[in-house]
mmCIF file of C-alpha atoms in Angstrom:
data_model
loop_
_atom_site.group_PDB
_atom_site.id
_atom_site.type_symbol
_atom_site.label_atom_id
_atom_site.label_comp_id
_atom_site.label_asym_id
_atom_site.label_seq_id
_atom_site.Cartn_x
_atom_site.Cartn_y
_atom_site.Cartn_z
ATOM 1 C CA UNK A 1 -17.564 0.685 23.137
ATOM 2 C CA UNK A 2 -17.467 4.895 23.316
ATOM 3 C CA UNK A 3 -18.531 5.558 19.377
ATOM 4 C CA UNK A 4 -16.274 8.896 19.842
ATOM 5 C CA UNK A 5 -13.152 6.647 20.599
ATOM 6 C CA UNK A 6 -13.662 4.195 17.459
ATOM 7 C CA UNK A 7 -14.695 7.332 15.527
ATOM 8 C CA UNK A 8 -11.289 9.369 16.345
ATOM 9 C CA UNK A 9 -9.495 6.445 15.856
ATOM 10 C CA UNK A 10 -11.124 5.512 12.446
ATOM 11 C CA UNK A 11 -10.192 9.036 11.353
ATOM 12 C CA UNK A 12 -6.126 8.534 12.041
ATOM 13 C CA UNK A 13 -5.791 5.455 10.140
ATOM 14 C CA UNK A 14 -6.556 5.203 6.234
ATOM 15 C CA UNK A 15 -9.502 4.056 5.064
ATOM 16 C CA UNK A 16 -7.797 1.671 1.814
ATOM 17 C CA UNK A 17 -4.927 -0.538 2.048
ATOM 18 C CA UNK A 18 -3.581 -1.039 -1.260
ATOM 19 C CA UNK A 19 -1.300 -4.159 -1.081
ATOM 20 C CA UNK A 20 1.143 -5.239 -3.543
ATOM 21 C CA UNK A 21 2.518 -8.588 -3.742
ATOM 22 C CA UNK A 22 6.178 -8.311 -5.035
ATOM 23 C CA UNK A 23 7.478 -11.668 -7.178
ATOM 24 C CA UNK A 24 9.859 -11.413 -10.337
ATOM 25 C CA UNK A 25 8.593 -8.170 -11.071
ATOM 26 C CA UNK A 26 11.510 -5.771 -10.685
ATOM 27 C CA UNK A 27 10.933 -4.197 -14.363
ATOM 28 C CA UNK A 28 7.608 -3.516 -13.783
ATOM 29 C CA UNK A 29 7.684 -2.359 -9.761
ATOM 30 C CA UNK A 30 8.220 1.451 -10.815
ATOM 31 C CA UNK A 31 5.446 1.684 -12.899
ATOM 32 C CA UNK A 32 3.028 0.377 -10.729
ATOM 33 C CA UNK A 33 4.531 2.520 -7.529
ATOM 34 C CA UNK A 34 4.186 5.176 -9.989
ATOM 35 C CA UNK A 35 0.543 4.600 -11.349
ATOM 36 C CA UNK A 36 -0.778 3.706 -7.389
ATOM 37 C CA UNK A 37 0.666 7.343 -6.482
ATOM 38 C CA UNK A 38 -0.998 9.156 -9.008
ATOM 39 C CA UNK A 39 -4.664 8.031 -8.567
ATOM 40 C CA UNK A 40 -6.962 11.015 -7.150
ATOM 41 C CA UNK A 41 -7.607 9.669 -4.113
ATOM 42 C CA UNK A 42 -5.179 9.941 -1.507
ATOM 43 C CA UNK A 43 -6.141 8.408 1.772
ATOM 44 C CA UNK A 44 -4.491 4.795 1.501
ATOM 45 C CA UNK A 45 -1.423 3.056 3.118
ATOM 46 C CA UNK A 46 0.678 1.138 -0.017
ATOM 47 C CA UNK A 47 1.782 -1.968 1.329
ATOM 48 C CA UNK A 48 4.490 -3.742 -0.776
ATOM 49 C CA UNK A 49 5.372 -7.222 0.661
ATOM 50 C CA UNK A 50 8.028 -9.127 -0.999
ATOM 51 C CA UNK A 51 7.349 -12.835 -1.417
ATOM 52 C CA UNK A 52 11.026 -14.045 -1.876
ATOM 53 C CA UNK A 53 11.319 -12.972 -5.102
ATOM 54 C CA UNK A 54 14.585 -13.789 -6.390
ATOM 55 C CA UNK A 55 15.525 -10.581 -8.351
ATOM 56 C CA UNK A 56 16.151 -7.324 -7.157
ATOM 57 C CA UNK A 57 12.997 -5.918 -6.545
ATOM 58 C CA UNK A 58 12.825 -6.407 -2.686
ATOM 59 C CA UNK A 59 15.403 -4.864 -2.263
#
């Protein structure tokens, strides 16, 4: 494999995937959206997957 390709490819994508599983948690999905977005470092992809949850927090 050309090293230059992976290497220009590795430096489009985000190095950290932060992923948050979303269950009964609508009260406390701000806060944590919130407190992710804030950190100093800034070259991640937030993933929030909802599981089904039954309140209103996938929505």
């Amino acid at each position: 494999m050309d090293k230059n390709v992976n290497k220009k490819n590795m430096e489009q994508k985000p190095l950290i995937s932060v992923i948050v599983p979303i269950y009964k948690v609508e009260k406390y999905l701000s806060y944590c959206i919130e407190s992710i977005l804030k950190q100093s470092f800034t070259d991640f992809e937030l993933l929030l997957i909802d599981d089904g949850s039954p309140d209103d927090c996938g929505v």
